[in-house]
Short mmCIF file of C-alpha atoms and ligand atoms in Angstrom, two decimals:
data_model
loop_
_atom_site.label_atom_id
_atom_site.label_comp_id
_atom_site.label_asym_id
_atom_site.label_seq_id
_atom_site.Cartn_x
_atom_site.Cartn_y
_atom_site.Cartn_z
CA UNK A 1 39.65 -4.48 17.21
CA UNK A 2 37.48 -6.57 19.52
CA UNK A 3 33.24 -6.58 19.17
CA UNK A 4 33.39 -4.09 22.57
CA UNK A 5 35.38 -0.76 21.25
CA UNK A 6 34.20 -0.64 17.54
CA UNK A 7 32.34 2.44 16.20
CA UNK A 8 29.28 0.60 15.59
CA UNK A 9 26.64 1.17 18.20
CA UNK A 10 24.79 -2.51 17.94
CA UNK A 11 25.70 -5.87 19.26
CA UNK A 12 24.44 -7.71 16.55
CA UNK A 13 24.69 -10.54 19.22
CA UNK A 14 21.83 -9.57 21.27
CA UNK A 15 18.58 -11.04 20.75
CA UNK A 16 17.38 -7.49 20.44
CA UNK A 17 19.27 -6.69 17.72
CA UNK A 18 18.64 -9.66 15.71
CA UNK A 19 15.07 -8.60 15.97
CA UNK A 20 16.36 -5.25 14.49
CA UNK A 21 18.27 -6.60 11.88
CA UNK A 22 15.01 -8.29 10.38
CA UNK A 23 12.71 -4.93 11.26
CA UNK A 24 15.27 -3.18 8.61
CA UNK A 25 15.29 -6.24 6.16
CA UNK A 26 11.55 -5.42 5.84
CA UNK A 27 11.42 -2.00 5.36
CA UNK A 28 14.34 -1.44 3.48
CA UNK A 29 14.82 -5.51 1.06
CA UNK A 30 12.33 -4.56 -1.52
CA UNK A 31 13.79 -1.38 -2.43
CA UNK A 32 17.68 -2.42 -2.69
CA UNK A 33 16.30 -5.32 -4.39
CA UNK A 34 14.49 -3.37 -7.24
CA UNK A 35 18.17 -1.50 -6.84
CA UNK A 36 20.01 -4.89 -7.38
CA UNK A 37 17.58 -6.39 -10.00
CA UNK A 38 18.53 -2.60 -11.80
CA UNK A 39 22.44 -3.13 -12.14
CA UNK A 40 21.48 -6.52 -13.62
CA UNK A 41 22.91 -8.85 -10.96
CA UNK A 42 22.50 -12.11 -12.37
CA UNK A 43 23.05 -16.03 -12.51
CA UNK A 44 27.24 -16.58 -12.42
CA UNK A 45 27.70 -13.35 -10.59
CA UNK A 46 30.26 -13.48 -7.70
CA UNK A 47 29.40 -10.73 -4.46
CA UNK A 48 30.04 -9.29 -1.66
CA UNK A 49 27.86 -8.17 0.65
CA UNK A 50 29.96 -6.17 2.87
CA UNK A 51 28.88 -5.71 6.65
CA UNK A 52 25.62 -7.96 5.83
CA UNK A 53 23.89 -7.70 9.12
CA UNK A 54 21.24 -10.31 9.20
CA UNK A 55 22.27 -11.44 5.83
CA UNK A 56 18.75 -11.49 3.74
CA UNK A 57 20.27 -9.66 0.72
CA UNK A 58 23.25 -12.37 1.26
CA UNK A 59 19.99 -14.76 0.99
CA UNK A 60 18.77 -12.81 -1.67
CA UNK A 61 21.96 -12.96 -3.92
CA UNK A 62 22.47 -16.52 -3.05
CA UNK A 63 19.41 -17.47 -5.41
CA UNK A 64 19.88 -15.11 -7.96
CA UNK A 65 23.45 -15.78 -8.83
CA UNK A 66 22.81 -19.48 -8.78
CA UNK A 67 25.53 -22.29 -8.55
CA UNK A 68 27.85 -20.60 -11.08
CA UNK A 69 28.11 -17.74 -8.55
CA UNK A 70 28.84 -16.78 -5.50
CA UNK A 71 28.22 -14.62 -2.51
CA UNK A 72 30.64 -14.01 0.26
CA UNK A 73 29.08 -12.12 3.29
CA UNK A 74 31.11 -9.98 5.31
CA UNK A 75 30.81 -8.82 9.15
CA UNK A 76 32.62 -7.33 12.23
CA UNK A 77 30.17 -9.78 13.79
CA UNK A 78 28.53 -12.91 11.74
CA UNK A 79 26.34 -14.20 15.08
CA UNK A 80 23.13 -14.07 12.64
CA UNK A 81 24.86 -14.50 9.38
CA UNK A 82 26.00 -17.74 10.76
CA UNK A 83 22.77 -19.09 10.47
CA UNK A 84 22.27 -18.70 7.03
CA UNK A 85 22.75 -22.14 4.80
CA UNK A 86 23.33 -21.89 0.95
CA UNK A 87 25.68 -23.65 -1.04
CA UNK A 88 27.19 -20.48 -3.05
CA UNK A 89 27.75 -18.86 0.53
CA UNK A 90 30.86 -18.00 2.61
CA UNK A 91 30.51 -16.00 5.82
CA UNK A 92 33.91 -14.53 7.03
CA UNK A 93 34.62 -11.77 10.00
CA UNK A 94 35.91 -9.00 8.35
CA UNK A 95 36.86 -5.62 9.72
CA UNK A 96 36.02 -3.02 6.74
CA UNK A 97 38.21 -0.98 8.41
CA UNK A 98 41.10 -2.92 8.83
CA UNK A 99 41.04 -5.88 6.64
CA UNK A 100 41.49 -6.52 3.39
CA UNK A 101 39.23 -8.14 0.86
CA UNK A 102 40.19 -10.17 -2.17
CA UNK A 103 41.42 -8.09 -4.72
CA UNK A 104 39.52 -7.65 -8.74
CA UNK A 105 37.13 -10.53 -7.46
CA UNK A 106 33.86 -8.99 -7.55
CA UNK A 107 31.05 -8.59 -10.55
CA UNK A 108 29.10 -6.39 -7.28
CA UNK A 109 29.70 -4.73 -4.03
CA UNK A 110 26.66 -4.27 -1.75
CA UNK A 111 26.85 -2.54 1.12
CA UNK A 112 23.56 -1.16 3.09
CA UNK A 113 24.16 1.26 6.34
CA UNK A 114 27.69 0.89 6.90
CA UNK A 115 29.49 2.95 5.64
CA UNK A 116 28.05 6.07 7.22
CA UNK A 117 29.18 4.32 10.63
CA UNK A 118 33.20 4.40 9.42
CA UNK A 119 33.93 8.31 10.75
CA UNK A 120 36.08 9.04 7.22
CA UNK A 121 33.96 6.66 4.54
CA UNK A 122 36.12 7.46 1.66
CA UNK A 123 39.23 6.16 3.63
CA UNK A 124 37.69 2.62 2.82
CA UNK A 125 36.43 2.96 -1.02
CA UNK A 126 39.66 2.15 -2.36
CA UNK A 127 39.64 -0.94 -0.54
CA UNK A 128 36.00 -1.66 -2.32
CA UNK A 129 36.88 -0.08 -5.71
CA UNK A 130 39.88 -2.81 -5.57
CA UNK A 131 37.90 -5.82 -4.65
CA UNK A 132 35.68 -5.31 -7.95
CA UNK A 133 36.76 -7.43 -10.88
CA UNK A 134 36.85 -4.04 -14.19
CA UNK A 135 33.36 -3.38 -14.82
CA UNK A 136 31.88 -4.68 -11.65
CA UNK A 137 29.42 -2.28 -9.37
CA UNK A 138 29.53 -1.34 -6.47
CA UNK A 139 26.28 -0.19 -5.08
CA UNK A 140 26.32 1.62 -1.61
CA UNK A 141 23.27 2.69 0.34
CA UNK A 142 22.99 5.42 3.17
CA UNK A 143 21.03 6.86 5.37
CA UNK A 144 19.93 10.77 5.53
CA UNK A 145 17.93 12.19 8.33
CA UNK A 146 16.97 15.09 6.70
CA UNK A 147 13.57 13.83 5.99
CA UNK A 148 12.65 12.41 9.57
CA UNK A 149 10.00 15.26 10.92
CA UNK A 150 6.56 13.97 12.34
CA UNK A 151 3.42 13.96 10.52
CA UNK A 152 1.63 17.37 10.47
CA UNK A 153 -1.08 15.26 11.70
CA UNK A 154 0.39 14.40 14.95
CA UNK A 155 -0.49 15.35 17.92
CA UNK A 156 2.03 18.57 18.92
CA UNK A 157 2.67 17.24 21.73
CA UNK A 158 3.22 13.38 20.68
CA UNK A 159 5.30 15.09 17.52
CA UNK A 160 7.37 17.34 19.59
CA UNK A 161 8.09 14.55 21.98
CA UNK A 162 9.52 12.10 19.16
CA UNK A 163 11.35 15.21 16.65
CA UNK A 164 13.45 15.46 20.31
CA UNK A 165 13.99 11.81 20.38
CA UNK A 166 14.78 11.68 16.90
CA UNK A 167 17.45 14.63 17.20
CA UNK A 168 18.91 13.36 19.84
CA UNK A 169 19.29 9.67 18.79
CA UNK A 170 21.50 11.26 15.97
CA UNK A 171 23.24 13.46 18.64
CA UNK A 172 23.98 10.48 20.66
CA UNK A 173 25.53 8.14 17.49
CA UNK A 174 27.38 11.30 16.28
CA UNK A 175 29.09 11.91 19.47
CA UNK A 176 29.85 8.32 20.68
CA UNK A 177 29.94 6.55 17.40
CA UNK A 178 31.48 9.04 14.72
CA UNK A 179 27.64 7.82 13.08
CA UNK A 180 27.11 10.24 9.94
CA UNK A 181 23.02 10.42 9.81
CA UNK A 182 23.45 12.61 6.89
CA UNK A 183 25.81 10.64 5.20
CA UNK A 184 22.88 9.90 2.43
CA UNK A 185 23.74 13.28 0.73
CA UNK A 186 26.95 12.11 0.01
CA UNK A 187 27.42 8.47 -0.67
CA UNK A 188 27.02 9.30 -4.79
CA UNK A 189 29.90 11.85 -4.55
CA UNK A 190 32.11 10.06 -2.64
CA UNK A 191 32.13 7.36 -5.32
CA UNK A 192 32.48 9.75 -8.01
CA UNK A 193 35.26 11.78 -6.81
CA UNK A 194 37.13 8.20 -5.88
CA UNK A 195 36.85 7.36 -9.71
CA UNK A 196 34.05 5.09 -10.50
CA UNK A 197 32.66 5.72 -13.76
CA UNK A 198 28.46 5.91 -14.37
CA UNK A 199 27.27 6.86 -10.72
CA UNK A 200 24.05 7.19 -10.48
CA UNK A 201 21.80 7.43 -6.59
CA UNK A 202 18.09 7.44 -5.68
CA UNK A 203 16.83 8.32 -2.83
CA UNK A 204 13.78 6.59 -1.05
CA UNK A 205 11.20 7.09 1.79
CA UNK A 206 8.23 5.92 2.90
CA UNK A 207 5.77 7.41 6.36
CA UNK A 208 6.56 4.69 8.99
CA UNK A 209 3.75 4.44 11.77
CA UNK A 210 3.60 3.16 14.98
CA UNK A 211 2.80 -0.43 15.33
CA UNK A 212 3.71 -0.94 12.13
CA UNK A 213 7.73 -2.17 11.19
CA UNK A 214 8.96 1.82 10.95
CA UNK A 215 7.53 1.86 14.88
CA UNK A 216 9.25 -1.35 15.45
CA UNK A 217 12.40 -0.26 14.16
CA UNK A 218 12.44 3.00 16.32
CA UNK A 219 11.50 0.75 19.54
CA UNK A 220 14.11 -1.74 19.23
CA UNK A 221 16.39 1.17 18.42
CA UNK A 222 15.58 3.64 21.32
CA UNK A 223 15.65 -0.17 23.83
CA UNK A 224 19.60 -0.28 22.61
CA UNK A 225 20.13 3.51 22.89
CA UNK A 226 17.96 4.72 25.95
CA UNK A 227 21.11 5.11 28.42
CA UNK A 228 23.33 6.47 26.60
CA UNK A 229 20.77 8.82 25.87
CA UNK A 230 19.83 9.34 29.56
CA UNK A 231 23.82 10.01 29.92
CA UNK A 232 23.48 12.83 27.51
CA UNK A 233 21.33 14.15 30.12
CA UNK A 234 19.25 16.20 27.85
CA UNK A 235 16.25 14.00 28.10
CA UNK A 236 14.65 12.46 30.81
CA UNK A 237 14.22 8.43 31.16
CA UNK A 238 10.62 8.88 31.44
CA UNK A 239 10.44 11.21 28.43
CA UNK A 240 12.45 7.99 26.64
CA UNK A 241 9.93 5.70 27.94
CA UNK A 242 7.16 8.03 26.64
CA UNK A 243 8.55 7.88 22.69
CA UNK A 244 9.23 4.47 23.19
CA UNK A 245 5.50 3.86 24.58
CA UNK A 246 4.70 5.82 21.40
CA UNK A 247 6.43 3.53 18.88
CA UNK A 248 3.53 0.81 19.49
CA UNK A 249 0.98 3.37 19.38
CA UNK A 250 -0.93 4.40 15.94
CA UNK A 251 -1.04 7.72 16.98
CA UNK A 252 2.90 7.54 15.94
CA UNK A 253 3.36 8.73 12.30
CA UNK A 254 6.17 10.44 10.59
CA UNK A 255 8.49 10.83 7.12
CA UNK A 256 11.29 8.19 7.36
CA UNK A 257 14.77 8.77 6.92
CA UNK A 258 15.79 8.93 3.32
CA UNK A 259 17.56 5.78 2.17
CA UNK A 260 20.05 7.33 -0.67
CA UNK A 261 21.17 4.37 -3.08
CA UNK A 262 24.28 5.13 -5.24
CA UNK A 263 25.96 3.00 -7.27
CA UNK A 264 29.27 3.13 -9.85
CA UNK A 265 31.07 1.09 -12.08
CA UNK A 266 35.36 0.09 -11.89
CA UNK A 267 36.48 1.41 -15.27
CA UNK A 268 37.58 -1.54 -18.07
CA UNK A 269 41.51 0.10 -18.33
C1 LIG B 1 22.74 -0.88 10.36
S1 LIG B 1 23.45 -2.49 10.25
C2 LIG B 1 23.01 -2.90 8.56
C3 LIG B 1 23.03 -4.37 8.29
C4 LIG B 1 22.70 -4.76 6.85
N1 LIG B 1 23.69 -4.19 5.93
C5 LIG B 1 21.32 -4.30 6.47
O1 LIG B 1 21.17 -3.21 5.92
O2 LIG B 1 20.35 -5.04 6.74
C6 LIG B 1 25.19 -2.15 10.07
C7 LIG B 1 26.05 -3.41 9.94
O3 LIG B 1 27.38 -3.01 9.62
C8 LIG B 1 28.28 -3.76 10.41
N2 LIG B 1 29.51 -2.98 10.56
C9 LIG B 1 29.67 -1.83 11.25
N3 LIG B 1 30.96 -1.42 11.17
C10 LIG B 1 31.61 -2.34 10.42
C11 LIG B 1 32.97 -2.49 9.99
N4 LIG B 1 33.91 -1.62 10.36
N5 LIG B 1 33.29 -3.57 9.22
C12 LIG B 1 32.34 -4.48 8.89
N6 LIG B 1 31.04 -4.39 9.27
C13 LIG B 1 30.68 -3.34 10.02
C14 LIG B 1 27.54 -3.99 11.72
O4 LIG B 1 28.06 -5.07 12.46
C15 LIG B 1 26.11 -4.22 11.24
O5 LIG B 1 25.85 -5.58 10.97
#
């Protein structure tokens, strides 16, 4: 599978995107960390974090596992990952699709907004269960648009305007990318029913506002998106260019998506 007919939507190699990958380190680090910090990842530890984007949970695990550990950071495309620098750190091109990973390796798992982009998730959890070493965790986190509406205090207008935008940037991803935006809702089942023992999930959300990183993120987003949304032909380029004028604009608030954090343990047989 080359970079140009994968499912995912983002060419992690474009500037743009690189600037995207670090909006959704800072809105969404501190919370997986606190997730992280909860399983008790720790000095010695040896990861994966699978599909690591811009890599600063790679970073992150880097320094807490120390030199006894080790973190090896997965992607179909490592362009930013390849700047990273840490001793405990391998970077590898990996197809989570397609390729295999080591097998009873891992003490943890992490994956962040992947799997939701892999059409049939659960084809690719016993590919995850088997990398974990027995007793290691895999923690998965997903997206769920339920929650996205616009702040009551909007504007109608403005709020009508970006609840379009919003429904149709998940129309667009489902359609030409087999993207899940209410894969959230499921992530905690999924590893339950393929055998992990103590799942748990917890869902978070914050209001994201525009000129703020939750305006950012929808910006850089809609830039990457706008004409295959104009293709659609159910909104209009200027009406585009209106949300995206929006997305710098404090009069921009709204509910983010819901960022559903499950995790599960490989049995000790
Ligand atoms: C929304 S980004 C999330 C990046 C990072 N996990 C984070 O949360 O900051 C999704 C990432 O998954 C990667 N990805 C998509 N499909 C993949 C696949 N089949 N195998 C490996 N990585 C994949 C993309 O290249 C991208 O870096």
């Amino acid at each position: 599978m080359t970079t140009d007919d994968q499912t995912y939507a983002f060419k992690n190699a474009l500037d743009a995107q690189g600037e995207r990958l670090r909006t959704l380190e800072t809105l969404f680090d501190p919370g997986t960390i606190r997730c992280l910090e909860a399983r008790g990842v720790g000095p010695g530890w040896r990861c994966a974090e699978v599909g690591a984007g811009g890599g600063s949970i790679a970073a992150w695990l880097c320094h807490r596992v120390g030199p006894e550990g080790s973190v090896l950071a997965t992607d179909l495309d490592t362009t930013v990952l390849r700047e990273l620098a840490h001793p405990e750190l391998e970077v590898r091109v990996h197809d989570l699709l397609t390729d295999e990973l080591p097998k009873d390796e891992f003490d943890l798992v992490h994956l962040r907004l992947v799997l939701g982009w892999l059409g049939d998730p659960r084809s690719v959890l016993p590919r995850l269960i088997g990398a974990l070493r027995p007793g290691g965790w895999i923690v998965a986190e997903e997206i769920d648009f339920v929650s996205a509406v616009a702040d009551p205090r909007m504007e109608a207008e403005a709020a009508a305007l970006f609840e379009r935008v919003l429904h149709e940037h998940n129309a667009v991803l489902a359609a030409q990318h087999r993207f899940n935006p209410f894969y959230g809702r499921r992530v905690a089942g999924d590893l339950a029913d393929a055998g992990l023992a103590e799942v748990g999930c917890e869902g978070r959300t914050t209001m994201w506002c525009g000129g703020e990183a939750g305006g950012r993120i929808w910006r850089l987003t809609l830039a990457q998106l706008r004409e295959s949304m104009i293709a659609a032909g159910r909104m209009t380029a200027s009406e585009i260019d209106e949300a995206m004028a929006l997305c710098d604009n404090p009069r921009l608030s709204m509910l983010a998506p819901v960022v559903m954090a499950a995790w599960g343990r490989r049995g000790v047989a």
